PDB file of C-alpha atoms in Angstrom:
ATOM      1  CA  UNK A  17       0.000   0.000   0.000  1.00 95.00           C
ATOM      2  CA  UNK A  18       1.064   3.547  -0.604  1.00 97.00           C
ATOM      3  CA  UNK A  19       0.163   6.478   1.624  1.00 98.00           C
ATOM      4  CA  UNK A  20       0.421  10.219   1.155  1.00 98.00           C
ATOM      5  CA  UNK A  21       1.692  11.832   4.358  1.00 98.00           C
ATOM      6  CA  UNK A  22       0.920  15.557   4.430  1.00 97.00           C
ATOM      7  CA  UNK A  23       3.012  17.298   7.072  1.00 96.00           C
ATOM      8  CA  UNK A  24       1.295  20.322   8.666  1.00 95.00           C
ATOM      9  CA  UNK A  25       3.087  22.599  11.087  1.00 93.00           C
ATOM     10  CA  UNK A  26       3.389  26.182  12.257  1.00 92.00           C
ATOM     11  CA  UNK A  27       5.407  28.098   9.694  1.00 89.00           C
ATOM     12  CA  UNK A  28       8.965  28.812  10.845  1.00 84.00           C
ATOM     13  CA  UNK A  29      10.790  32.059  10.256  1.00 81.00           C
ATOM     14  CA  UNK A  30      14.196  30.392  10.498  1.00 85.00           C
ATOM     15  CA  UNK A  31      15.661  27.521   8.509  1.00 85.00           C
ATOM     16  CA  UNK A  32      16.277  24.178  10.233  1.00 87.00           C
ATOM     17  CA  UNK A  33      19.533  23.880  12.169  1.00 92.00           C
ATOM     18  CA  UNK A  34      22.422  21.775  10.878  1.00 95.00           C
ATOM     19  CA  UNK A  35      21.586  19.133  13.507  1.00 94.00           C
ATOM     20  CA  UNK A  36      17.914  19.038  12.436  1.00 92.00           C
ATOM     21  CA  UNK A  37      18.926  18.724   8.769  1.00 93.00           C
ATOM     22  CA  UNK A  38      21.373  15.918   9.591  1.00 96.00           C
ATOM     23  CA  UNK A  39      18.777  13.967  11.589  1.00 96.00           C
ATOM     24  CA  UNK A  40      16.181  14.367   8.826  1.00 95.00           C
ATOM     25  CA  UNK A  41      18.742  13.401   6.176  1.00 96.00           C
ATOM     26  CA  UNK A  42      19.533  10.222   8.120  1.00 97.00           C
ATOM     27  CA  UNK A  43      15.824   9.287   8.334  1.00 97.00           C
ATOM     28  CA  UNK A  44      15.331   9.973   4.600  1.00 97.00           C
ATOM     29  CA  UNK A  45      18.371   7.863   3.695  1.00 97.00           C
ATOM     30  CA  UNK A  46      17.189   5.013   5.939  1.00 97.00           C
ATOM     31  CA  UNK A  47      13.661   5.147   4.497  1.00 97.00           C
ATOM     32  CA  UNK A  48      14.915   5.218   0.935  1.00 97.00           C
ATOM     33  CA  UNK A  49      17.335   2.326   1.490  1.00 98.00           C
ATOM     34  CA  UNK A  50      14.686   0.187   3.238  1.00 97.00           C
ATOM     35  CA  UNK A  51      12.084   0.976   0.577  1.00 98.00           C
ATOM     36  CA  UNK A  52       9.366   2.524   2.744  1.00 98.00           C
ATOM     37  CA  UNK A  53      10.068   6.102   1.608  1.00 98.00           C
ATOM     38  CA  UNK A  54       9.181   6.492  -2.064  1.00 98.00           C
ATOM     39  CA  UNK A  55       9.323  10.292  -2.317  1.00 97.00           C
ATOM     40  CA  UNK A  56       9.491  13.339  -0.079  1.00 96.00           C
ATOM     41  CA  UNK A  57       9.732  17.093  -0.471  1.00 95.00           C
ATOM     42  CA  UNK A  58       9.527  20.134   1.761  1.00 92.00           C
ATOM     43  CA  UNK A  59       7.690  23.341   0.931  1.00 92.00           C
ATOM     44  CA  UNK A  60       9.093  26.860   0.691  1.00 91.00           C
ATOM     45  CA  UNK A  61       7.472  29.575   2.870  1.00 91.00           C
ATOM     46  CA  UNK A  62       3.781  30.251   2.186  1.00 92.00           C
ATOM     47  CA  UNK A  63       4.690  33.825   1.154  1.00 92.00           C
ATOM     48  CA  UNK A  64       5.797  32.295  -2.132  1.00 94.00           C
ATOM     49  CA  UNK A  65       2.591  30.291  -2.590  1.00 94.00           C
ATOM     50  CA  UNK A  66      -1.008  30.886  -3.609  1.00 95.00           C
ATOM     51  CA  UNK A  67      -4.398  29.352  -2.879  1.00 93.00           C
ATOM     52  CA  UNK A  68      -6.724  28.743  -5.780  1.00 95.00           C
ATOM     53  CA  UNK A  69     -10.340  28.052  -4.862  1.00 94.00           C
ATOM     54  CA  UNK A  70     -13.522  27.443  -6.769  1.00 95.00           C
ATOM     55  CA  UNK A  71     -16.884  27.967  -5.100  1.00 95.00           C
ATOM     56  CA  UNK A  72     -20.235  28.137  -6.887  1.00 95.00           C
ATOM     57  CA  UNK A  73     -18.379  28.421 -10.169  1.00 95.00           C
ATOM     58  CA  UNK A  74     -16.341  31.441  -9.046  1.00 96.00           C
ATOM     59  CA  UNK A  75     -12.557  31.173  -8.980  1.00 95.00           C
ATOM     60  CA  UNK A  76     -10.536  33.107  -6.386  1.00 95.00           C
ATOM     61  CA  UNK A  77      -6.775  33.310  -6.053  1.00 96.00           C
ATOM     62  CA  UNK A  78      -5.131  34.383  -2.792  1.00 93.00           C
ATOM     63  CA  UNK A  79      -1.395  34.990  -2.655  1.00 95.00           C
ATOM     64  CA  UNK A  80       0.565  33.952   0.456  1.00 92.00           C
ATOM     65  CA  UNK A  81       1.546  34.337   3.193  1.00 91.00           C
ATOM     66  CA  UNK A  82      -1.404  32.571   4.773  1.00 86.00           C
ATOM     67  CA  UNK A  83      -1.290  34.225   8.178  1.00 79.00           C
ATOM     68  CA  UNK A  84      -4.859  33.223   9.093  1.00 80.00           C
ATOM     69  CA  UNK A  85      -3.931  29.535   9.170  1.00 78.00           C
ATOM     70  CA  UNK A  86      -2.632  27.998  12.400  1.00 84.00           C
ATOM     71  CA  UNK A  87      -0.774  25.281  10.523  1.00 88.00           C
ATOM     72  CA  UNK A  88       0.405  25.093   6.936  1.00 92.00           C
ATOM     73  CA  UNK A  89       1.573  22.289   4.712  1.00 94.00           C
ATOM     74  CA  UNK A  90       5.300  22.020   5.341  1.00 93.00           C
ATOM     75  CA  UNK A  91       5.954  19.093   3.034  1.00 95.00           C
ATOM     76  CA  UNK A  92       4.831  15.666   1.981  1.00 97.00           C
ATOM     77  CA  UNK A  93       6.038  12.108   1.620  1.00 98.00           C
ATOM     78  CA  UNK A  94       4.856   9.061  -0.286  1.00 98.00           C
ATOM     79  CA  UNK A  95       5.205   6.057   2.005  1.00 98.00           C
ATOM     80  CA  UNK A  96       5.089   2.341   1.253  1.00 98.00           C
ATOM     81  CA  UNK A  97       3.562   0.389   4.124  1.00 98.00           C
ATOM     82  CA  UNK A  98       1.832  -2.946   4.621  1.00 97.00           C
ATOM     83  CA  UNK A  99      -0.971  -1.399   6.674  1.00 97.00           C
ATOM     84  CA  UNK A 100      -2.391   1.855   7.991  1.00 97.00           C
ATOM     85  CA  UNK A 101      -0.868   1.013  11.376  1.00 97.00           C
ATOM     86  CA  UNK A 102       2.590   0.727   9.774  1.00 98.00           C
ATOM     87  CA  UNK A 103       2.105   4.087   8.003  1.00 98.00           C
ATOM     88  CA  UNK A 104       1.145   5.639  11.358  1.00 97.00           C
ATOM     89  CA  UNK A 105       4.362   4.277  12.878  1.00 97.00           C
ATOM     90  CA  UNK A 106       6.423   5.802  10.032  1.00 97.00           C
ATOM     91  CA  UNK A 107       4.695   9.162  10.581  1.00 97.00           C
ATOM     92  CA  UNK A 108       5.423   8.890  14.318  1.00 97.00           C
ATOM     93  CA  UNK A 109       9.126   8.359  13.581  1.00 96.00           C
ATOM     94  CA  UNK A 110       9.118  11.375  11.251  1.00 96.00           C
ATOM     95  CA  UNK A 111       7.454  13.648  13.840  1.00 96.00           C
ATOM     96  CA  UNK A 112      10.032  12.644  16.465  1.00 95.00           C
ATOM     97  CA  UNK A 113      12.611  14.369  14.262  1.00 94.00           C
ATOM     98  CA  UNK A 114      10.486  17.104  12.621  1.00 93.00           C
ATOM     99  CA  UNK A 115       9.027  18.345  15.902  1.00 91.00           C
ATOM    100  CA  UNK A 116       5.562  19.771  16.556  1.00 92.00           C
ATOM    101  CA  UNK A 117       2.962  19.391  13.854  1.00 94.00           C
ATOM    102  CA  UNK A 118       0.858  16.642  12.373  1.00 96.00           C
ATOM    103  CA  UNK A 119       0.931  14.205   9.486  1.00 97.00           C
ATOM    104  CA  UNK A 120      -2.336  13.607   7.686  1.00 97.00           C
ATOM    105  CA  UNK A 121      -2.160  10.120   6.177  1.00 98.00           C
ATOM    106  CA  UNK A 122      -4.217   9.254   3.108  1.00 97.00           C
ATOM    107  CA  UNK A 123      -4.040   5.904   1.405  1.00 97.00           C
ATOM    108  CA  UNK A 124      -3.430   6.296  -2.322  1.00 97.00           C
ATOM    109  CA  UNK A 125      -5.898   4.582  -4.621  1.00 94.00           C
ATOM    110  CA  UNK A 126      -4.317   1.931  -6.805  1.00 91.00           C
ATOM    111  CA  UNK A 127      -6.003   0.304  -9.787  1.00 88.00           C
ATOM    112  CA  UNK A 128      -7.678  -2.975  -8.929  1.00 87.00           C
ATOM    113  CA  UNK A 129      -7.952  -2.380  -5.192  1.00 83.00           C
ATOM    114  CA  UNK A 130     -11.205  -2.682  -3.305  1.00 78.00           C
ATOM    115  CA  UNK A 131     -11.992   0.814  -2.108  1.00 68.00           C
ATOM    116  CA  UNK A 132     -14.994   2.001  -0.143  1.00 67.00           C
ATOM    117  CA  UNK A 133     -17.527   3.467  -2.537  1.00 58.00           C
ATOM    118  CA  UNK A 134     -17.780   7.011  -1.212  1.00 58.00           C
ATOM    119  CA  UNK A 135     -18.404   9.960  -3.478  1.00 53.00           C
ATOM    120  CA  UNK A 136     -14.872  11.149  -4.199  1.00 54.00           C
ATOM    121  CA  UNK A 137     -13.241   7.718  -4.223  1.00 49.00           C
ATOM    122  CA  UNK A 138     -15.844   6.392  -6.653  1.00 46.00           C
ATOM    123  CA  UNK A 139     -15.207   9.311  -9.001  1.00 48.00           C
ATOM    124  CA  UNK A 140     -11.464   8.695  -8.890  1.00 49.00           C
ATOM    125  CA  UNK A 141     -11.972   4.982  -9.474  1.00 49.00           C
ATOM    126  CA  UNK A 142     -14.127   5.654 -12.515  1.00 49.00           C
ATOM    127  CA  UNK A 143     -11.566   8.071 -13.981  1.00 46.00           C
ATOM    128  CA  UNK A 144      -8.596   5.782 -13.376  1.00 42.00           C
TER     129      UNK A 144
END
């Protein structure tokens, strides 16, 4: 199974320390070598981003920074795990190094899998 792990945290005004970068680099190398980390990226500050929304057919674009949000997306990872419980454990290990914040885990739909037939999932399944 593959999971998308969306890391949300309070936006920092300072870059990570050398020690934080080294610890994260070690975890990324371990995950890549063991095959449970398929991809990961961090995000630049929200001041360089934008939000694009559509509501009732009207499109709005809001440039960052997103000061009204308590937590912002700080990065993401694609994880390979045998179960949701295993993905939760991988997220726990990540947060021990990353610090405060949360990881929202979402299983990625794969062709041929039995997925609950809820509105959005069914639409994705029909398109895929």
